[in-house]
Coordinates of C-alpha atoms and ligand atoms in Angstrom, one line a residue:
X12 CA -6.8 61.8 -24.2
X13 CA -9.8 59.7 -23.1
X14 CA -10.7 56.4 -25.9
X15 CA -14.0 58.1 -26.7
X16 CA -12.8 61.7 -26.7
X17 CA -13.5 62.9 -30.4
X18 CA -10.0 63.9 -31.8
X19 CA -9.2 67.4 -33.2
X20 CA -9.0 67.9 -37.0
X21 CA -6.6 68.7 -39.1
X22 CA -6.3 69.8 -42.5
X23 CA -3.7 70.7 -45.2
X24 CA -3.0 70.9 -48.8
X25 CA -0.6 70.5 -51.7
X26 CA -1.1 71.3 -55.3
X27 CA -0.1 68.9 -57.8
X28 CA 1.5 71.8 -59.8
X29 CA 5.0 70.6 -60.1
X30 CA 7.2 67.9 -58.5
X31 CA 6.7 68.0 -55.0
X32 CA 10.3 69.3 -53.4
X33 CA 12.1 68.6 -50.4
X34 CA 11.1 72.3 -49.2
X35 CA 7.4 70.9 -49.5
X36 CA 8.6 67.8 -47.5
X37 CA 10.0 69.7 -45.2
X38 CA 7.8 72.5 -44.3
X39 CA 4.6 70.5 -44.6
X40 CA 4.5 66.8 -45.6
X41 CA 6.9 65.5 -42.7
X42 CA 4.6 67.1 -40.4
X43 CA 1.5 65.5 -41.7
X44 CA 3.1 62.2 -40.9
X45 CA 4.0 63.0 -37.2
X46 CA 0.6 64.4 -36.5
X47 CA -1.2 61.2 -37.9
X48 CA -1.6 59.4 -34.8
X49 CA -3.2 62.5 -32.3
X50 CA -5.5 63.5 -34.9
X51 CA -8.2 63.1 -37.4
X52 CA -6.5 64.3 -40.7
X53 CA -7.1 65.4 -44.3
X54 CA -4.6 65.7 -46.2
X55 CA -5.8 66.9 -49.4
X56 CA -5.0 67.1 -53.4
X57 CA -5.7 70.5 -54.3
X58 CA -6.3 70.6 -58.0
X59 CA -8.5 73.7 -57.9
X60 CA -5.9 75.7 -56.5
X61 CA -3.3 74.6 -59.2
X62 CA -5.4 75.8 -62.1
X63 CA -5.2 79.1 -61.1
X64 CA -1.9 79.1 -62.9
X65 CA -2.1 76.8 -66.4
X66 CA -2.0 73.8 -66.3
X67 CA -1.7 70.9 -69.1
X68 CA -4.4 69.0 -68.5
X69 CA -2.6 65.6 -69.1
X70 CA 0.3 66.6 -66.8
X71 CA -2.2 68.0 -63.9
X72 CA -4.2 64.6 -64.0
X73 CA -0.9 62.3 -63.4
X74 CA 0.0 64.7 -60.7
X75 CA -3.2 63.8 -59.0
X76 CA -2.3 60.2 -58.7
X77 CA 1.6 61.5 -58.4
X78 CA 0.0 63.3 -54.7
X79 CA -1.7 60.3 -53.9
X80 CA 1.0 57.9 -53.9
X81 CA 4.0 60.7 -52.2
X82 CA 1.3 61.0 -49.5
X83 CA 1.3 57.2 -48.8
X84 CA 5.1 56.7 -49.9
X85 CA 5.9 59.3 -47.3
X86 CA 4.1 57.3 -44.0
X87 CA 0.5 58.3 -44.0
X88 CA -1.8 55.6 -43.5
X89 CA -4.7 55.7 -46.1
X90 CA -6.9 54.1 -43.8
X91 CA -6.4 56.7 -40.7
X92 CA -5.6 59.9 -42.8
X93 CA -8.5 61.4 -45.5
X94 CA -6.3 61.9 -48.6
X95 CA -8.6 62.6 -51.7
X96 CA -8.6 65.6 -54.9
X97 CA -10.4 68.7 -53.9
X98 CA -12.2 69.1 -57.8
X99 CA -14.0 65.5 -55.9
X100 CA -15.9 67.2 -53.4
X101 CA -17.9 70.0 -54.8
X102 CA -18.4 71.5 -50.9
X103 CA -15.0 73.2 -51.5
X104 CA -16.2 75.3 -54.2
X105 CA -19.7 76.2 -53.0
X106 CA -18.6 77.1 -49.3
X107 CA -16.2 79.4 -51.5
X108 CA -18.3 81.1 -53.3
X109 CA -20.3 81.9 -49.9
X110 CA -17.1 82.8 -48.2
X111 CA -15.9 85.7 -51.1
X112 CA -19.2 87.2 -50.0
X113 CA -17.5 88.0 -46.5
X114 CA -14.2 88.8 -47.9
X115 CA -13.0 92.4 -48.9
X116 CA -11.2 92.9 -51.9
X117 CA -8.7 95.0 -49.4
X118 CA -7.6 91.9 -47.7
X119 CA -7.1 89.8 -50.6
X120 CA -5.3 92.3 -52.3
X121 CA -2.8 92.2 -49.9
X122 CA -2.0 88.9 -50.3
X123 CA 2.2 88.7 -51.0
X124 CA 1.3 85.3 -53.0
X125 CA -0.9 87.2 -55.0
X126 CA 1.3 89.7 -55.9
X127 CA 4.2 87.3 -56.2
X128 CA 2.2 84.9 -58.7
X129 CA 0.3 88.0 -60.8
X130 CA 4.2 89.3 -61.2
X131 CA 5.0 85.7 -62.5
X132 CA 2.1 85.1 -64.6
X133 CA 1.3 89.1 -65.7
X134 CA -0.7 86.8 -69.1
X135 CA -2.6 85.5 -66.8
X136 CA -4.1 87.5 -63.3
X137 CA -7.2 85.4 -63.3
X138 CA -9.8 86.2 -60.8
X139 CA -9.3 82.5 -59.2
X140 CA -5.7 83.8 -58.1
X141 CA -7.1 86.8 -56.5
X142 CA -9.5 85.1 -54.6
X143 CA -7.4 81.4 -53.9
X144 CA -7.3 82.5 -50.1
X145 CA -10.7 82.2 -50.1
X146 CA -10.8 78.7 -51.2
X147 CA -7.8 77.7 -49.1
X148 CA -10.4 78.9 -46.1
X149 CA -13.3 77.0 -47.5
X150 CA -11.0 73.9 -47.8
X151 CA -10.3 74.2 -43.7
X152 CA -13.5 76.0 -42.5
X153 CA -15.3 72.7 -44.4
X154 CA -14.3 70.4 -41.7
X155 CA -14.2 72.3 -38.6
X156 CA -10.6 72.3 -38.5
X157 CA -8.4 73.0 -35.6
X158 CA -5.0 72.9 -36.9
X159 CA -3.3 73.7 -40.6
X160 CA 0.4 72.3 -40.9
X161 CA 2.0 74.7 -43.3
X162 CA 5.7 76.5 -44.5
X163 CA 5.6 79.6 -43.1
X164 CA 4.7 81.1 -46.4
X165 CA 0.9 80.6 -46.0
X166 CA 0.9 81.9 -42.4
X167 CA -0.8 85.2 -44.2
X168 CA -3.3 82.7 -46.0
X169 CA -4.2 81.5 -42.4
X170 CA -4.8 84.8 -40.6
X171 CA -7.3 85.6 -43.5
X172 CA -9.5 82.2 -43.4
X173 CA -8.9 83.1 -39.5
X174 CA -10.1 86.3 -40.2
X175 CA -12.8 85.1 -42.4
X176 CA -14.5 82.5 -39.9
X177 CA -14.6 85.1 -37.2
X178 CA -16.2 87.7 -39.3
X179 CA -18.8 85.0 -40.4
X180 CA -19.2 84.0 -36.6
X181 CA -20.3 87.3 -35.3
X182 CA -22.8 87.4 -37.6
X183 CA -24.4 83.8 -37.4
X184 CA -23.4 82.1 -34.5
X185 CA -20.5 79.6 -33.7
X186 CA -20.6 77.9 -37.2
X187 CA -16.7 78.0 -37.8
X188 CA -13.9 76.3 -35.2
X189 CA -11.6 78.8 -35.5
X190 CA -8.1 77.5 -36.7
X191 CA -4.7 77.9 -35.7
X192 CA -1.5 77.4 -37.7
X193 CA 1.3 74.2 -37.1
X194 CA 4.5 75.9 -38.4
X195 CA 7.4 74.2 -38.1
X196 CA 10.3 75.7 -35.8
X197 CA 13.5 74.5 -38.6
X198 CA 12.5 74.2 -41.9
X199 CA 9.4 76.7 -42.2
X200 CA 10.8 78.2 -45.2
X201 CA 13.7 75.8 -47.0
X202 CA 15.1 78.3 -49.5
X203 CA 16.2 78.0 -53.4
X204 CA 19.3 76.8 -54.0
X205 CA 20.4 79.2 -56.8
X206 CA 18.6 82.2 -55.0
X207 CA 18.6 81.4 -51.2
X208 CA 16.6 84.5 -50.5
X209 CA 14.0 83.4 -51.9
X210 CA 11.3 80.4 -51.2
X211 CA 12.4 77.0 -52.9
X212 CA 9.2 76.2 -55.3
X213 CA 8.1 73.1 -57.3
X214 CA 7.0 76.2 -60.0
X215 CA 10.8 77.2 -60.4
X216 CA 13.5 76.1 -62.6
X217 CA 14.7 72.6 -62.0
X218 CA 17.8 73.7 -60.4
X219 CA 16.9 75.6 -57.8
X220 CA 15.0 72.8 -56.1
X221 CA 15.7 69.1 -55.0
X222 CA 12.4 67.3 -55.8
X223 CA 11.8 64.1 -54.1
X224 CA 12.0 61.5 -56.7
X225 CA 15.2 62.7 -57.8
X226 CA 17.9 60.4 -58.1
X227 CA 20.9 60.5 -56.0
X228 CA 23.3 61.6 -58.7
X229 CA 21.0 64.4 -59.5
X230 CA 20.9 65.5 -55.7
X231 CA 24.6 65.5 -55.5
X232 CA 25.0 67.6 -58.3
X233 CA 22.0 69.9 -57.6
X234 CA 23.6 70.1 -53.7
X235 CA 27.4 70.8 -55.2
X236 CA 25.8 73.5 -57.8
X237 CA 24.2 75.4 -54.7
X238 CA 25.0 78.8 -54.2
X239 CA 26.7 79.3 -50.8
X240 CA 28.9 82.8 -50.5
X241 CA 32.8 83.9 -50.5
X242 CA 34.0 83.8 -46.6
X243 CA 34.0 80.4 -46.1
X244 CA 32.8 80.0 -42.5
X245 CA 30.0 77.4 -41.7
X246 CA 27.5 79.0 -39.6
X247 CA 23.6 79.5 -38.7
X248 CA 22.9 82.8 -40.1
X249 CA 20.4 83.1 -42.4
X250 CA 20.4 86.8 -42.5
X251 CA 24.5 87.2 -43.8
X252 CA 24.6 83.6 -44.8
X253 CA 21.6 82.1 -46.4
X254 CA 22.8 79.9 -48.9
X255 CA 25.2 77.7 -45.9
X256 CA 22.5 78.2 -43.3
X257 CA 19.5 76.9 -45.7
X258 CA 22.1 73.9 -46.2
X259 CA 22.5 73.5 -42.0
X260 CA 18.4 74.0 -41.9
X261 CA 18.2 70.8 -44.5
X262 CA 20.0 68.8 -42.4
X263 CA 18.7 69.9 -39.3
X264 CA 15.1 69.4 -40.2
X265 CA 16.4 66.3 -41.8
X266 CA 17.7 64.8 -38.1
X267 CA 21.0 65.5 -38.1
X268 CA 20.6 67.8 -35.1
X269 CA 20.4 71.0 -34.2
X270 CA 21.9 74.1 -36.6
X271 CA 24.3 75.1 -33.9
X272 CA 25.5 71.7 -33.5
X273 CA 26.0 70.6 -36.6
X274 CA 28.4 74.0 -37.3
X275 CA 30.3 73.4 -34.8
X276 CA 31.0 70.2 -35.5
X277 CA 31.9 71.1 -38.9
X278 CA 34.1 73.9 -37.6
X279 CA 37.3 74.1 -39.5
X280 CA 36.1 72.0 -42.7
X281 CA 35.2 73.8 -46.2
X282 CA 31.7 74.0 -48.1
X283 CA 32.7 70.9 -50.1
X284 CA 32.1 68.9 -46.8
X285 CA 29.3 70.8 -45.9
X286 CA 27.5 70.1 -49.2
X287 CA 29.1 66.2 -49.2
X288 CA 27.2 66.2 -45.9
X289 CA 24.4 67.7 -47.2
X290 CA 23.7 65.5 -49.8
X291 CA 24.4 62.2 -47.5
X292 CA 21.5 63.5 -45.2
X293 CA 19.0 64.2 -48.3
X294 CA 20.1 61.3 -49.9
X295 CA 19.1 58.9 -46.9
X296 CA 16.3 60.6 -46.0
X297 CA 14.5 60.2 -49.4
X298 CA 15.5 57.1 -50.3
X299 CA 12.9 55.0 -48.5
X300 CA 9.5 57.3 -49.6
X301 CA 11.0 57.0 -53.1
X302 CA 11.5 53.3 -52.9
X303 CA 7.7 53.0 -51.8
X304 CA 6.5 55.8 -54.3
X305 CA 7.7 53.4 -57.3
X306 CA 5.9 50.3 -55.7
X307 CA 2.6 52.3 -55.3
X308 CA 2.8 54.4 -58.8
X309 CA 3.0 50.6 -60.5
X310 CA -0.7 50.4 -58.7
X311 CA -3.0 52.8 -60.0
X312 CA -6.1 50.9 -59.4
X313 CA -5.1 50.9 -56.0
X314 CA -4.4 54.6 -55.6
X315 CA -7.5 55.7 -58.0
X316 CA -9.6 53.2 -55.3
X317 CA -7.9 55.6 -52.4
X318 CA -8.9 58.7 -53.4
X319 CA -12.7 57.5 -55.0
X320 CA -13.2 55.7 -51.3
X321 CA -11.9 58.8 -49.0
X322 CA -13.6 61.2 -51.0
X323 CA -16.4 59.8 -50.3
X324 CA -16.3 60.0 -46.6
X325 CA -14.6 63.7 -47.0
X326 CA -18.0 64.4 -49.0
X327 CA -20.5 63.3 -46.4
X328 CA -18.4 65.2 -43.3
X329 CA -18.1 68.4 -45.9
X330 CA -21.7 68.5 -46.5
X331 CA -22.7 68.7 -42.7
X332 CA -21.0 71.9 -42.6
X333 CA -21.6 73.2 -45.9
X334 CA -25.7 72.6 -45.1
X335 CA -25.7 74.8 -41.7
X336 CA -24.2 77.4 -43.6
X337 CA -26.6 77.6 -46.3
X338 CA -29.3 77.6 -44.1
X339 CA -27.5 80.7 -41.7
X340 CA -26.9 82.6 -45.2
X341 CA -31.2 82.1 -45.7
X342 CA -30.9 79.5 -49.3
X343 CA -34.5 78.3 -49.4
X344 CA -34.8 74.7 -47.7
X345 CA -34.6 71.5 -49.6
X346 CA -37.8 69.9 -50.0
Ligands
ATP409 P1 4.0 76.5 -56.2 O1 5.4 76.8 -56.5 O2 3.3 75.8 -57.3 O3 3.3 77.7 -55.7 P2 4.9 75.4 -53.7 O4 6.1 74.7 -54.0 O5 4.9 76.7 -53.0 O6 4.0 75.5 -55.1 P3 2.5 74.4 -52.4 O7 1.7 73.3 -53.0 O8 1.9 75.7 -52.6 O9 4.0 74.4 -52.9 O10 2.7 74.1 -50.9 C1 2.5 73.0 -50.2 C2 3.0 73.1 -48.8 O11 4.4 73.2 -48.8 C3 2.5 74.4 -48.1 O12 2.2 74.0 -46.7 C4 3.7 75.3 -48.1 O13 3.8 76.2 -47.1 C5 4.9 74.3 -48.0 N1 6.1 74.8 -48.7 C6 6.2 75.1 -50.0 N2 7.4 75.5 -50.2 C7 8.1 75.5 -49.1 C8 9.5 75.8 -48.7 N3 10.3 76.2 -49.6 N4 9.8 75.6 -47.4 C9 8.9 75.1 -46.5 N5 7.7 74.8 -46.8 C10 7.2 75.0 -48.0
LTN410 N1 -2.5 77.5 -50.4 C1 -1.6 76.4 -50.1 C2 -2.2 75.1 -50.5 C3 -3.4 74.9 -49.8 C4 -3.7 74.7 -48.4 C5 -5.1 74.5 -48.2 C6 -2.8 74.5 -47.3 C7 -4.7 74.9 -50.4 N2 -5.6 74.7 -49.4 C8 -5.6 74.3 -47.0 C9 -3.4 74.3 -46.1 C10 -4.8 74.2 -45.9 C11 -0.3 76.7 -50.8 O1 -0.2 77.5 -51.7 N3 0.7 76.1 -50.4

């Protein structure tokens, strides 16, 4: 790429709804960190989203700062990456509101999160989790994103705000970059430990998750507790075996080489090694980001001064987009 050629933008998010796990790390934050250099990233806080489940307030507002410092603790450069809280930049919410006027109810309610989180919540089907898609698109159409590194579980997210920009496009002009997806190829979906069909989530019980700050006894025993299955062969096959090849994807993903590789090499031994392995790998590969989350946490000044300062700049590149489609949509001018 040229020195003057703009870069292309990327955006992502994470709420602070929960302890960030090593399926979050995986799937998204790892990512964010490679793709700091070749682009001009946002990586943002996204508060709004979390309260569409409930939230104690205290609990929520620590998790902010929490974000803030795993973000830096895990390699992104304050200074190079936009890292700020959504509920900071009242763009989101407005382009939202203008963006559920070009969304069908249809689409949304086919949304498997939806239906997964109205199942988990049935005391509380708000209209915010209906229509969080729609915010998720406002957060990336708001910057004129070109690429959104995500688990694979938001890939249906994506096609909508995809969906959504286009429809908006043919009526108004080019006013959306349409974006594409950055899925990992190992690692997409890191599954729960007690359930390995299913998605490991920060909103499930603490023992179907490593989260990141845990200590290493807690990941050994969390790694040794995880469900595996009865033949006792270590192979890739997520299909018959998802529990031993969720523990090959952690490592892969982790370094430790490919799936295929590492199963062969492990030919012969028993799940005790596996998971011995296992935790080695999760162990070394956390260490350092938790080290440097405990220095930063000790700083809030400093990380409150991080997310005031990019919000700021976040605000005045949201507000150029935000503008041109109020003015497409015919709000009156502002004198
Ligand atoms: P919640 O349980 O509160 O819904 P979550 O754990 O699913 O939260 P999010 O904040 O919704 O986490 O997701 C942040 C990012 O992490 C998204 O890009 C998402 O795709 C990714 N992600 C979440 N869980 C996993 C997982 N198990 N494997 C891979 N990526 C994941
Ligand atoms: N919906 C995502 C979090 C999220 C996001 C975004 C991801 C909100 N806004 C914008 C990428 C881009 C989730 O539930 N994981």
């Amino acid at each position: 790429m040229g020195e003057n050629e703009k870069k292309q933008v990327i955006f992502s998010g994470i709420q602070p709804s929960g302890t960030l796990t090593l399926g979050n790390y995986i799937g998204a934050l790892r990512n964010f960190v490679k793709l700091q250099d070749d682009y001009d990233c946002i990586y943002c806080i996204v508060d709004e989203h979390a309260i569409t489940v409930r939230q104690n307030p205290a609990d929520l507002r620590r998790r902010c700062l929490e974000l803030a410092a795993i973000y830096i603790a895990s390699g992104l450069d304050p200074k190079k990456n936009l890292i700020y809280c959504q509920s900071h930049v009242s763009g989101h919410a407005e382009l939202a509101w203008i963006l559920n006027c070009f969304t069908y109810m249809g689409e949304l309610s086919r949304m498997t999160q939806f239906k997964a989180k109205s199942a988990a919540h049935a005391d509380n089907i708000n209209a915010g989790l209906f229509t969080y898609p729609v915010l998720m698109a406002a957060d990336i159409l708001l910057y004129q994103t070109n690429l959104v590194p995500v688990g694979v579980d938001q890939k249906q997210h994506l096609e909508l705000c995809r969906d959504i920009a286009q429809r908006f496009n043919a009526v108004y002009g080019d006013v959306f970059t349409i974006p594409e997806g950055y899925i990992p190829k190992i690692g997409a979906k890191i599954m729960s430990l007690q359930e390995p069909e299913k998605k490991m989530s920060k909103s499930d019980p603490e023992d179907t998750y490593i989260a990141l700050l845990d200590d290493p006894d807690t990941i050994r025993r969390k790694i040794r507790r995880a469900v595996t299955d009865s033949d006792g062969e270590i192979r890739f096959d997520p299909e018959n075996k998802p529990g031993v090849s969720n523990l090959l994807a952690i490592m892969s993903a982790l370094g430790a080489g490919d799936v295929e590789t590492i199963a062969a090499d492990m030919q012969g031994k028993g799940y005790g090694e596996l998971k011995n392995r296992t935790t080695e790998v999760v162990i070394e590969a956390l260490s350092p980001l938790q080290a440097e989350f405990k220095r930063l946490i000790a700083d809030k000044a400093y990380l409150q001064s991080v997310i005031d300062e990019n919000a700021k700049t976040a605000n005045a590149l949201a507000l150029r987009t935000l503008r041109k489609v109020q003015k497409k949509v015919g709000f009156a001018p502002r004198g």
